[in-house]
Short mmCIF file of C-alpha atoms and ligand atoms in Angstrom, two decimals:
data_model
loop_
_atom_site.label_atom_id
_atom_site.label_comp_id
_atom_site.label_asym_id
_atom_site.label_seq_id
_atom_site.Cartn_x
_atom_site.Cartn_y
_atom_site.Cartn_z
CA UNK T 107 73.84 82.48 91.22
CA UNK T 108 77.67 83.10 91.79
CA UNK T 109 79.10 82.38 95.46
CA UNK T 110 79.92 85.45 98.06
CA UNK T 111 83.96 84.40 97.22
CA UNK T 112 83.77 84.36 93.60
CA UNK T 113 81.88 87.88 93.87
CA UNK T 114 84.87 89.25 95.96
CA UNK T 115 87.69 87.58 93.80
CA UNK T 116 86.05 89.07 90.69
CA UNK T 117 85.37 92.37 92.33
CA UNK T 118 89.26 92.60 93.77
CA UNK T 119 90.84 91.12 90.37
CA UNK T 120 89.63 95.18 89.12
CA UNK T 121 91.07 97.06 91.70
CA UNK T 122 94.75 98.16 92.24
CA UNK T 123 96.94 98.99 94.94
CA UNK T 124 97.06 102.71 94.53
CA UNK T 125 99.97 105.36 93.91
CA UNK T 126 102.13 106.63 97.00
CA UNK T 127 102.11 110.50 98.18
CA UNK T 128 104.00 112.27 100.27
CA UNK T 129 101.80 113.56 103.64
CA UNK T 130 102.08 114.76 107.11
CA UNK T 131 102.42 111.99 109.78
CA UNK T 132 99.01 112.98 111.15
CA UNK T 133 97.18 113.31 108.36
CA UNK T 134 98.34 109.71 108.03
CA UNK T 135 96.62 107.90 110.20
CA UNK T 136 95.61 104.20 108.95
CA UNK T 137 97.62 104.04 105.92
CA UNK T 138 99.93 101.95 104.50
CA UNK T 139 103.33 103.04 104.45
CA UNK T 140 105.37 103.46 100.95
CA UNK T 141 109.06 103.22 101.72
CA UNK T 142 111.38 101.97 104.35
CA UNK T 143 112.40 103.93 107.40
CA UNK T 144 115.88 103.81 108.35
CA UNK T 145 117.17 105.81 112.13
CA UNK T 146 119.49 108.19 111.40
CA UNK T 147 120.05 108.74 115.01
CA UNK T 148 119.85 106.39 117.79
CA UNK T 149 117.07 107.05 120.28
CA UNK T 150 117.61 108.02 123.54
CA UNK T 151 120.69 109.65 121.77
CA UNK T 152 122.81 109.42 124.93
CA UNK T 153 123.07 107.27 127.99
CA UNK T 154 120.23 108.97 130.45
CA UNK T 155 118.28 108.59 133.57
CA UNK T 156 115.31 106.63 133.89
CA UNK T 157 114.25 108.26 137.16
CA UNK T 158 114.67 111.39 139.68
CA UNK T 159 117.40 110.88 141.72
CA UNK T 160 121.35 110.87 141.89
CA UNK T 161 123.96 109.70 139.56
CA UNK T 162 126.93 107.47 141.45
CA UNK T 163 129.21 104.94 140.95
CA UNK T 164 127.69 101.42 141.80
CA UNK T 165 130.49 100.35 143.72
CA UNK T 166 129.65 103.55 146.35
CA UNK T 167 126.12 101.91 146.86
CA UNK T 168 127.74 98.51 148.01
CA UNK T 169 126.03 97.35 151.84
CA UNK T 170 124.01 100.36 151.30
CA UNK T 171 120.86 100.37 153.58
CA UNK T 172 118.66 102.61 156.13
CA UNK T 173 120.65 102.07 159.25
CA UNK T 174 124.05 102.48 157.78
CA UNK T 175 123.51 105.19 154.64
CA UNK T 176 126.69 105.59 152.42
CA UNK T 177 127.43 109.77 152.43
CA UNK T 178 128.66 110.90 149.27
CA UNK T 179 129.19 115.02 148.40
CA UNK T 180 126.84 115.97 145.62
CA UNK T 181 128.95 117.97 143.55
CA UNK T 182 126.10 119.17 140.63
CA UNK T 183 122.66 119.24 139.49
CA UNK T 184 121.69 117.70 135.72
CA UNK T 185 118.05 118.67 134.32
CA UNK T 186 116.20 117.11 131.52
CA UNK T 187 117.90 119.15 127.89
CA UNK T 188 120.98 120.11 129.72
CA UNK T 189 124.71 118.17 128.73
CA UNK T 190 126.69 117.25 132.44
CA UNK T 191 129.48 120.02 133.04
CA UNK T 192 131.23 117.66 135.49
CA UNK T 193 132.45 114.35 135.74
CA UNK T 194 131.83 111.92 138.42
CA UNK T 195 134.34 110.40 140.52
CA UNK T 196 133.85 107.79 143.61
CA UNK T 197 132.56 109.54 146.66
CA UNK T 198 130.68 112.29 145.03
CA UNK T 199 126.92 111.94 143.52
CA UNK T 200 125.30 114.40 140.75
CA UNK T 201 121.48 115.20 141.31
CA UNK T 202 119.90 114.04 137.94
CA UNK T 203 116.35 114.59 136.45
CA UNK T 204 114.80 111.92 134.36
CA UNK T 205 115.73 112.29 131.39
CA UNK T 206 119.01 113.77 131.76
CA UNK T 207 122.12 112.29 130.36
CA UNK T 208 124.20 110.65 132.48
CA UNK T 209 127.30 112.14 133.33
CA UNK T 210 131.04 110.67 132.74
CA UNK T 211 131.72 108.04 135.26
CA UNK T 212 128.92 107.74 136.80
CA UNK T 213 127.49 103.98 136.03
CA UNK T 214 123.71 104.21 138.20
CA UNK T 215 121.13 106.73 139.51
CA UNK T 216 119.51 106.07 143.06
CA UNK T 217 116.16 107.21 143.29
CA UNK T 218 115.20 109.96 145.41
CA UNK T 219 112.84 107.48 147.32
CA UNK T 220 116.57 105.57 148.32
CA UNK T 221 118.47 108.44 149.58
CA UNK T 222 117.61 110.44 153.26
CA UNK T 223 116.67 113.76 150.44
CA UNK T 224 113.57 114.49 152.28
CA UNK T 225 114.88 114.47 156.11
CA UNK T 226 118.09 116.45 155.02
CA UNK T 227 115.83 119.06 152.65
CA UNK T 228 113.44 120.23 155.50
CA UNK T 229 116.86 121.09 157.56
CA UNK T 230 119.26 122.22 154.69
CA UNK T 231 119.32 124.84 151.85
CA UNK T 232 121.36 123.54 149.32
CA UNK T 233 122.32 120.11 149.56
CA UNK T 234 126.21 119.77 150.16
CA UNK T 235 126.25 115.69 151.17
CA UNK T 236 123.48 113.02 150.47
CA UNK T 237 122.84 109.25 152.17
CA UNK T 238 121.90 106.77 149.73
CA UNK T 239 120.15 104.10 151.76
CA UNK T 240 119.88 101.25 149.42
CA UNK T 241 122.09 99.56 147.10
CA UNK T 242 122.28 99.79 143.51
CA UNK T 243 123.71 97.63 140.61
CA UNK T 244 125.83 99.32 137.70
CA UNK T 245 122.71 100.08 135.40
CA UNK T 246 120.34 101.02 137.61
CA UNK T 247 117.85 103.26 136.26
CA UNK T 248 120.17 104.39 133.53
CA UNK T 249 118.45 103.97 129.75
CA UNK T 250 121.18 103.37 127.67
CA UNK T 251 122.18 105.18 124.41
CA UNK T 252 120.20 103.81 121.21
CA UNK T 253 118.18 100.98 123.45
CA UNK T 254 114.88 101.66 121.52
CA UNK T 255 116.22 102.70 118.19
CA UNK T 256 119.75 102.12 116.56
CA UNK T 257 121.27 104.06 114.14
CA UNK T 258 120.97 102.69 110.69
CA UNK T 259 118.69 99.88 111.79
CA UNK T 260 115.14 99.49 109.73
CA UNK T 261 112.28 100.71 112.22
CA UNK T 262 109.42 100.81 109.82
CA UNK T 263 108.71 98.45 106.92
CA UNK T 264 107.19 99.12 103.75
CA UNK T 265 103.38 97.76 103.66
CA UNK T 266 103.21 98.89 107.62
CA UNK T 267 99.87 100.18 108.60
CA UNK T 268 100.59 104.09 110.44
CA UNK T 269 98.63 103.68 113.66
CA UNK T 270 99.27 105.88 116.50
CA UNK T 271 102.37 104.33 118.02
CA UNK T 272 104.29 103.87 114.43
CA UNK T 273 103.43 107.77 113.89
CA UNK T 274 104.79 108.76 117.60
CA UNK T 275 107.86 106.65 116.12
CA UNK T 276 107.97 108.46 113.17
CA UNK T 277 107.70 111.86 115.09
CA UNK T 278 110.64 110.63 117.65
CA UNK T 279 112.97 110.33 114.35
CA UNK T 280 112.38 113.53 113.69
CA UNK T 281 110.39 112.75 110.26
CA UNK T 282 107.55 115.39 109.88
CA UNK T 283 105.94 113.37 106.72
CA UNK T 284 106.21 110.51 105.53
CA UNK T 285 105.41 108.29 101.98
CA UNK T 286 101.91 106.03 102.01
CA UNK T 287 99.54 105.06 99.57
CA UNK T 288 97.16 107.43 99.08
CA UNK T 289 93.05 107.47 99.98
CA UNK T 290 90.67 106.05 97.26
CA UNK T 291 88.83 108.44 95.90
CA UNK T 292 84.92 106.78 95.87
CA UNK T 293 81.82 108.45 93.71
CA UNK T 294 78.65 107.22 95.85
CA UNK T 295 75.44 107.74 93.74
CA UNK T 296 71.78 106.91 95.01
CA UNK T 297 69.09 106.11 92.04
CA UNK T 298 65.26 106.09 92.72
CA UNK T 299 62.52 108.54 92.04
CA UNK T 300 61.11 107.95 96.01
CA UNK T 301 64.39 109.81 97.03
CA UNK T 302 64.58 113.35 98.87
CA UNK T 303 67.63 114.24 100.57
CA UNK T 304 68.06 115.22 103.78
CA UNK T 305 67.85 118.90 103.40
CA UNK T 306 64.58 118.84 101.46
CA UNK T 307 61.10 118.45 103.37
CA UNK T 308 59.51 115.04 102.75
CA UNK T 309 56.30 114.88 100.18
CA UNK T 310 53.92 112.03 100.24
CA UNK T 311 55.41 108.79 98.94
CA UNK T 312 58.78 109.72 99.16
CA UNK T 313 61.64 108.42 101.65
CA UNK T 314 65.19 110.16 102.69
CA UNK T 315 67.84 109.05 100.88
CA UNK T 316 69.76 107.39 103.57
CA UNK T 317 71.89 104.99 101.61
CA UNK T 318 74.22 107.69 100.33
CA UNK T 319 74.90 109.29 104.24
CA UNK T 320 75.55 105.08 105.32
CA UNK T 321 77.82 104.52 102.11
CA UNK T 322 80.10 107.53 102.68
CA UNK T 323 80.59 107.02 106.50
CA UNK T 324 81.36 103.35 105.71
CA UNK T 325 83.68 104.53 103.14
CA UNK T 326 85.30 107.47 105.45
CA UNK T 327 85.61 104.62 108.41
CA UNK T 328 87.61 102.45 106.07
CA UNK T 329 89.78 105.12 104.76
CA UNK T 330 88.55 106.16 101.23
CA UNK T 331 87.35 109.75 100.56
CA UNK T 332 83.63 109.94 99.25
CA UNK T 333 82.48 112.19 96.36
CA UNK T 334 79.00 112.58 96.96
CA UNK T 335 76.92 112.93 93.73
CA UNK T 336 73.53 112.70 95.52
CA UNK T 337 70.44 111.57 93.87
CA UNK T 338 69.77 110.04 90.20
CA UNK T 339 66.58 109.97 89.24
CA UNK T 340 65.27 106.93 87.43
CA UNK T 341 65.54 108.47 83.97
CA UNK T 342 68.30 108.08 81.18
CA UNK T 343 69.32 112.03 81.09
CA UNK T 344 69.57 112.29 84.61
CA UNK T 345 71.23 108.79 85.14
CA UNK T 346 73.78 109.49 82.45
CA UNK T 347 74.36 112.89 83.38
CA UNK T 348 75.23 111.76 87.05
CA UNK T 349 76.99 108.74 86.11
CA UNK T 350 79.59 111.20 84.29
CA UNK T 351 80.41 113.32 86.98
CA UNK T 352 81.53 110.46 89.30
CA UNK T 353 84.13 109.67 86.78
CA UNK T 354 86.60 111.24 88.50
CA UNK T 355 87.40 108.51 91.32
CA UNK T 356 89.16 105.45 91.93
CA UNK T 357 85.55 103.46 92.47
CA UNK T 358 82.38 103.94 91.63
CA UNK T 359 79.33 103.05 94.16
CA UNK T 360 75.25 102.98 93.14
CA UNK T 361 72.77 101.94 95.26
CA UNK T 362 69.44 100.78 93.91
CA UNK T 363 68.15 99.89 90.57
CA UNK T 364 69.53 97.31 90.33
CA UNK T 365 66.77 94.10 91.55
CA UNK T 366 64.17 92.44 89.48
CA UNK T 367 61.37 94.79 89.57
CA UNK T 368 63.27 98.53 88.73
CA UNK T 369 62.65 100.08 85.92
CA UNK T 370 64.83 98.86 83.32
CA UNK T 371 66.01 102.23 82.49
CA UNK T 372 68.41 101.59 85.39
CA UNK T 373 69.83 98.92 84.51
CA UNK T 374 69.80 99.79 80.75
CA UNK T 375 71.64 103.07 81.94
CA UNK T 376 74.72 101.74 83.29
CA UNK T 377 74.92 98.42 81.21
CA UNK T 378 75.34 101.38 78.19
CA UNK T 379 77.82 103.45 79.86
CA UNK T 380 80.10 100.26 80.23
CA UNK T 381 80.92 96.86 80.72
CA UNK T 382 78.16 95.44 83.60
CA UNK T 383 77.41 92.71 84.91
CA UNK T 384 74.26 92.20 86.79
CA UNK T 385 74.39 89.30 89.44
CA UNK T 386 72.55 87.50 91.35
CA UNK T 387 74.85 86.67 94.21
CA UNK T 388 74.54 83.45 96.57
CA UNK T 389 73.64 85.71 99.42
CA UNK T 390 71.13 87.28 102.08
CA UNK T 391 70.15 90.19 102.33
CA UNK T 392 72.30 91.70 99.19
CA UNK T 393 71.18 89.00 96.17
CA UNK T 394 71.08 91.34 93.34
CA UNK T 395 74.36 93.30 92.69
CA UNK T 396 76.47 94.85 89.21
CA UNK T 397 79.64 94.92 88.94
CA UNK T 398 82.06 96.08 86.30
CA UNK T 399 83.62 99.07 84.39
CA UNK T 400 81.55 102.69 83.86
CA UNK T 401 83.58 105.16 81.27
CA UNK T 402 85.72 104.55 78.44
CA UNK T 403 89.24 105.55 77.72
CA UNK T 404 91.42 107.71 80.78
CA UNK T 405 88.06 107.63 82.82
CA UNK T 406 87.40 103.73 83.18
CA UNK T 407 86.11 103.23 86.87
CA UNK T 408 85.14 100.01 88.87
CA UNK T 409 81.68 99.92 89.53
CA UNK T 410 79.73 98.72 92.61
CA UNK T 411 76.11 98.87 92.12
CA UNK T 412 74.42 98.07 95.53
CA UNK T 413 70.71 96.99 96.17
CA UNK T 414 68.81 99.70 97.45
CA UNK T 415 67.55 98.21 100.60
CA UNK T 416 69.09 100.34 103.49
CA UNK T 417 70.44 96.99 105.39
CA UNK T 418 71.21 95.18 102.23
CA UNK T 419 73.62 98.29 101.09
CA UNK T 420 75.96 98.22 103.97
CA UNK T 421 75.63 94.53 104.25
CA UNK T 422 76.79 93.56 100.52
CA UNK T 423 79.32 97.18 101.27
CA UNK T 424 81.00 95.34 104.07
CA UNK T 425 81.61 91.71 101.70
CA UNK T 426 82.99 93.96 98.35
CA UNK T 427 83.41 97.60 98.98
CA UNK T 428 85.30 96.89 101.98
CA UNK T 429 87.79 95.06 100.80
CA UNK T 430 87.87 96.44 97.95
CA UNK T 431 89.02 99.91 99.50
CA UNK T 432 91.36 98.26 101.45
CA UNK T 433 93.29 96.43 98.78
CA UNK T 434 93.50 100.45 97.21
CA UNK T 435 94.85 101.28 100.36
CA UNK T 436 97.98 98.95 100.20
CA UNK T 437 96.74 96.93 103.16
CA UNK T 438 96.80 93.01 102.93
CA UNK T 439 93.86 91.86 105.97
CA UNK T 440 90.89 92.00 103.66
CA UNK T 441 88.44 90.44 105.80
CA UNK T 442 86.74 91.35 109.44
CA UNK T 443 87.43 89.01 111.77
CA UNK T 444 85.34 86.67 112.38
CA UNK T 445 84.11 84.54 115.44
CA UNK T 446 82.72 81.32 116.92
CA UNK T 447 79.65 82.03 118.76
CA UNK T 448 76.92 80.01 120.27
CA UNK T 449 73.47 81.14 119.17
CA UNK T 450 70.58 81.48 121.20
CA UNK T 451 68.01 81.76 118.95
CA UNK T 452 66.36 79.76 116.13
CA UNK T 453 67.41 80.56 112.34
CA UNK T 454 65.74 78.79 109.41
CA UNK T 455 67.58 79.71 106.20
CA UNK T 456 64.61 78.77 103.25
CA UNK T 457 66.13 79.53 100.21
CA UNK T 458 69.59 78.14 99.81
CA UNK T 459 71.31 81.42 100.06
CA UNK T 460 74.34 82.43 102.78
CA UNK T 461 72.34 84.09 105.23
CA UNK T 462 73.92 87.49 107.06
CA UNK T 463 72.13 87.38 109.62
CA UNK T 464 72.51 91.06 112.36
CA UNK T 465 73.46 89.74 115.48
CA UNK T 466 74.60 91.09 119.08
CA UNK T 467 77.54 88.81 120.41
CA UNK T 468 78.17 89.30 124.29
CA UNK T 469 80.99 87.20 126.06
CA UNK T 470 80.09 85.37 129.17
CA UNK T 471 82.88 83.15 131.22
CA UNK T 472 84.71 83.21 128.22
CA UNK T 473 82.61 82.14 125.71
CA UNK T 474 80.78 84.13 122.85
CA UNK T 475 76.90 83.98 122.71
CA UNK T 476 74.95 85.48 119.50
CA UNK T 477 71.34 86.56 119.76
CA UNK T 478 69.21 88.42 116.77
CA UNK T 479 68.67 91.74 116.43
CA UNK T 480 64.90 91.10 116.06
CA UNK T 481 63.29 91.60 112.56
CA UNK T 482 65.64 90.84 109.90
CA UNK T 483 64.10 92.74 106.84
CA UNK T 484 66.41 94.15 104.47
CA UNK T 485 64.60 97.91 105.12
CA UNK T 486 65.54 97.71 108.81
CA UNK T 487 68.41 100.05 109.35
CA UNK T 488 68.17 100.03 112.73
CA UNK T 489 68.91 96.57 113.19
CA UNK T 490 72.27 97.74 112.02
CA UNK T 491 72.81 99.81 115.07
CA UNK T 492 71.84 96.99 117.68
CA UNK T 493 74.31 94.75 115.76
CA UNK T 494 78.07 94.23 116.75
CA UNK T 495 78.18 91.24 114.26
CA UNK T 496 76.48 89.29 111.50
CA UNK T 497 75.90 85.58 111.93
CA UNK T 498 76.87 83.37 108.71
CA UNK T 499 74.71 80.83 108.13
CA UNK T 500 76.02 79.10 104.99
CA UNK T 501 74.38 78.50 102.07
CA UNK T 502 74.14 74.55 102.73
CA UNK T 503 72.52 74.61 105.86
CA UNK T 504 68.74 74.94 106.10
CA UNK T 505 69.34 76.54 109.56
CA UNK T 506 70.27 76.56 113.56
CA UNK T 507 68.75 76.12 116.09
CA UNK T 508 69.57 77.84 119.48
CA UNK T 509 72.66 76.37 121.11
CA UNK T 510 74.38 75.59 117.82
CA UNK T 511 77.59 77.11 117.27
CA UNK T 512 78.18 79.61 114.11
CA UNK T 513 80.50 81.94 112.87
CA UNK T 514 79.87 85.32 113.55
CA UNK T 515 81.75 88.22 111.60
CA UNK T 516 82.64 90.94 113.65
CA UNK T 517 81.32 94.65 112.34
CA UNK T 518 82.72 96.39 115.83
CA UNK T 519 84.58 95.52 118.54
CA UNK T 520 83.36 97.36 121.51
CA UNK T 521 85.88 99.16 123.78
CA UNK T 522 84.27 97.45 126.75
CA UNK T 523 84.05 94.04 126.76
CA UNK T 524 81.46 92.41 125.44
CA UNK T 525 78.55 91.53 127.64
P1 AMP N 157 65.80 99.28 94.58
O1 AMP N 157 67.00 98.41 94.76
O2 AMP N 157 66.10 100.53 93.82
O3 AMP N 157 64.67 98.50 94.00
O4 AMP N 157 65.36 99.72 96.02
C1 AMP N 157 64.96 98.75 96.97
C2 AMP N 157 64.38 99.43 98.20
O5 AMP N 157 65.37 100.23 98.80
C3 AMP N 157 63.22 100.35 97.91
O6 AMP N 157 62.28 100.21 98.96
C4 AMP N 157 63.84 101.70 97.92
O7 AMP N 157 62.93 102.72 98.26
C5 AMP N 157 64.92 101.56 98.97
N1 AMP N 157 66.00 102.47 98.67
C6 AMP N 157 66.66 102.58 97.50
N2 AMP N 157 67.61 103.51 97.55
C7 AMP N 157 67.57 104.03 98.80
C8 AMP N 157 68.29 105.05 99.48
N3 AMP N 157 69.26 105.74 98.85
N4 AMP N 157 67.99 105.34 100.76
C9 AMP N 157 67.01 104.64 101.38
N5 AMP N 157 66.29 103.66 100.81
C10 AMP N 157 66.55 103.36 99.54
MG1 MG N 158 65.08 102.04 92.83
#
């Protein structure tokens, strides 16, 4: 039996970071960017208001205050795209948008909230004089030129993830792509005779092929791009013949065939069309899994080949898909984070193996609490959907009881707070 980390390092030691190209912004959402962004403009470009109201000279505000207003002559009016005509001089105010730039001379804006606007509006057309009623300091409400953003400076590092702010930022530099590592391309192939998919109608002794629809989504969610091959039957001429059209990808990923009791034709299949490993891994659910190279020469691909068992195929796909997908993707947090939790129920772990065990962690008075999902069979996919997070019980331990603390490994972190 090899360990869960010796599985992984082997596993990652065959995948690459993958080749940058050249995308939209939006279309690049969650990847890792290629190249170093440099401003070529400073953002705001020009000194500008951070509020409705009037620009003024500080100094005008000075002892400012309801009962004794200072007057000043507004002189202008300055919306949001427009460049001030007029400059400012003591004694006179400019009405200002936000947004707008500030005009010459003027060193503050008074919101509309500190000037009489409102009781002079409902008597006057046009506004020829305005009181400003409270006091300002030189900078008030004025967002200076190149505050966020600098011209010349480096805004986005290489290796960055593009999330939604970094892509705003991307958008406000006037960039309308931009250069990350591209998606991994993943063949996902399902082997078993017992398998109908989805769209056929179900015949006695036969089960929907489920592991392909769970492998893909997993595989979308972490930013690869699946190439669905569908079923392989457990025969050499249909195994070989679907084996070669899934060349064409960056990974490879089987489920099934690949425990104790399949047919050996299987097995035999894709140890012949490369260089497989069959392992038993230190784990549970997920003990049997291949690994290694399908194809020879230009079409060499690393292979994944999952057990069939619905929970153990997304369980083993979170420890060495994941990752694996990620480390294509340019991005250097492998792992899901992980948790202290204390458990409220019983586990016994029998056979010596790292036990994943599906779990639903809720937070009470800040503390994390872990309870099971309720049957833990490896064919139980719906104990995948009750689960936020698998406990790890490690391989030494013969168990917990309830009120122990383990580790927990986060598979979603709820919007809402847990509990
Ligand atoms: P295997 O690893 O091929 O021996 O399969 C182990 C168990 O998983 C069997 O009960 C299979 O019927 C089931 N299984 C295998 N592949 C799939 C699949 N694609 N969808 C749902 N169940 C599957
Ligand atoms: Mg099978």
């Amino acid at each position: 039996m090899i360990s869960v980390e010796e599985a992984l390092e082997k596993i990652l030691s065959y995948v690459e970071v993958l080749d940058p190209e050249e995308k939209s912004i939006l279309d690049c959402l969650d990847q890792v960017l290629a190249e170093d962004i440099y401003s070529v403009i400073d953002i705001p470009p020009l000194d500008n208001s951070a509020m409705d109201g009037y620009a003024v000279q500080a100094e005008d505000t000075r002892g400012a205050n309801k009962s004794s207003p200072r007057n000043l002559t507004v002189i202008g009016e300055i919306a949001a795209g427009s460049m001030p005509t007029e400059e400012l001089r003591s004694g006179v105010a400019i009405r200002i948008m936000t947004g707008a730039p500030i005009p010459r001379g003027a060193d503050a804006v008074v919101r509309f909230e500190d000037t009489d606007e409102a009781d002079r509006k409902s008597s006057q057309g046009t506004l020829l004089q305005i009181g400003i009623v409270r006091q300002v300091e030189a900078g008030s409400n004025v967002r200076c030129k190149g505050e966020d953003i600098a011209k010349g400076g480096l805004v986005l590092k290489e290796g960055t993830v593009l999330r939604p702010p970094e892509i705003g930022v991307l958008a406000s530099l006037g960039r309308s792509t931009a250069l990350v590592i591209r998606r991994p391309i993943v063949s996902v192939l399902a082997t078993g005779d017992e398998l109908t998919d989805v769209k056929q109608s179900l015949s006695p002794g036969k089960i929907y092929n489920s592991n392909t629809y769970a492998i893909a989504a997993a595989i979308l969610r972490y930013g690869g791009i699946p190439k669905i091959l569908g079923i392989g039957r457990d025969s050499i001429e249909s195994l070989t013949k679907k084996l070669g059209e899934g060349l064409d990808a960056d990974m490879f990923i089987t489920s099934g065939g690949v425990s104790r009791g399949d047919y050996d034709i299987v097995k035999d299949v894709l140890a012949k069309s490369g260089e497989i490993a069959f392992w038993t891994i230190c784990m549970k659910p997920g003990k049997p899994l291949a690994f290694g190279v399908i194809g020879e020469g230009e079409k060499k691909v690393p292979h994944l080949g999952l057990p069939g068992n619905p929970v153990s195929s997304m369980v083993t796909f979170e420890q060495f898909a994941r990752p694996a997908i990620l480390k294509m993707m340019g991005k250097e947090i492998l792992a899901k984070p992980t948790i202290q939790a204390v458990m409220t129920d019983d586990i016994t772990n029998t056979d010596g193996r790292r036990l994943f065990t599906r779990v639903i962690v809720t937070k009470h008075e800040d503390k994390y609490y872990a309870r099971l999902t309720g049957p833990q069979g490896s064919g139980i996919l719906t104990s995948m959907i009750k689960a936020n997070g698998l406990a790890i019980i490690p391989e030494s331990s013969k168990g917990v009881r309830a009120g122990d603390t383990v580790q927990v490994q986060m598979l979603d972190w709820q919007e809402h707070p847990l509990s």
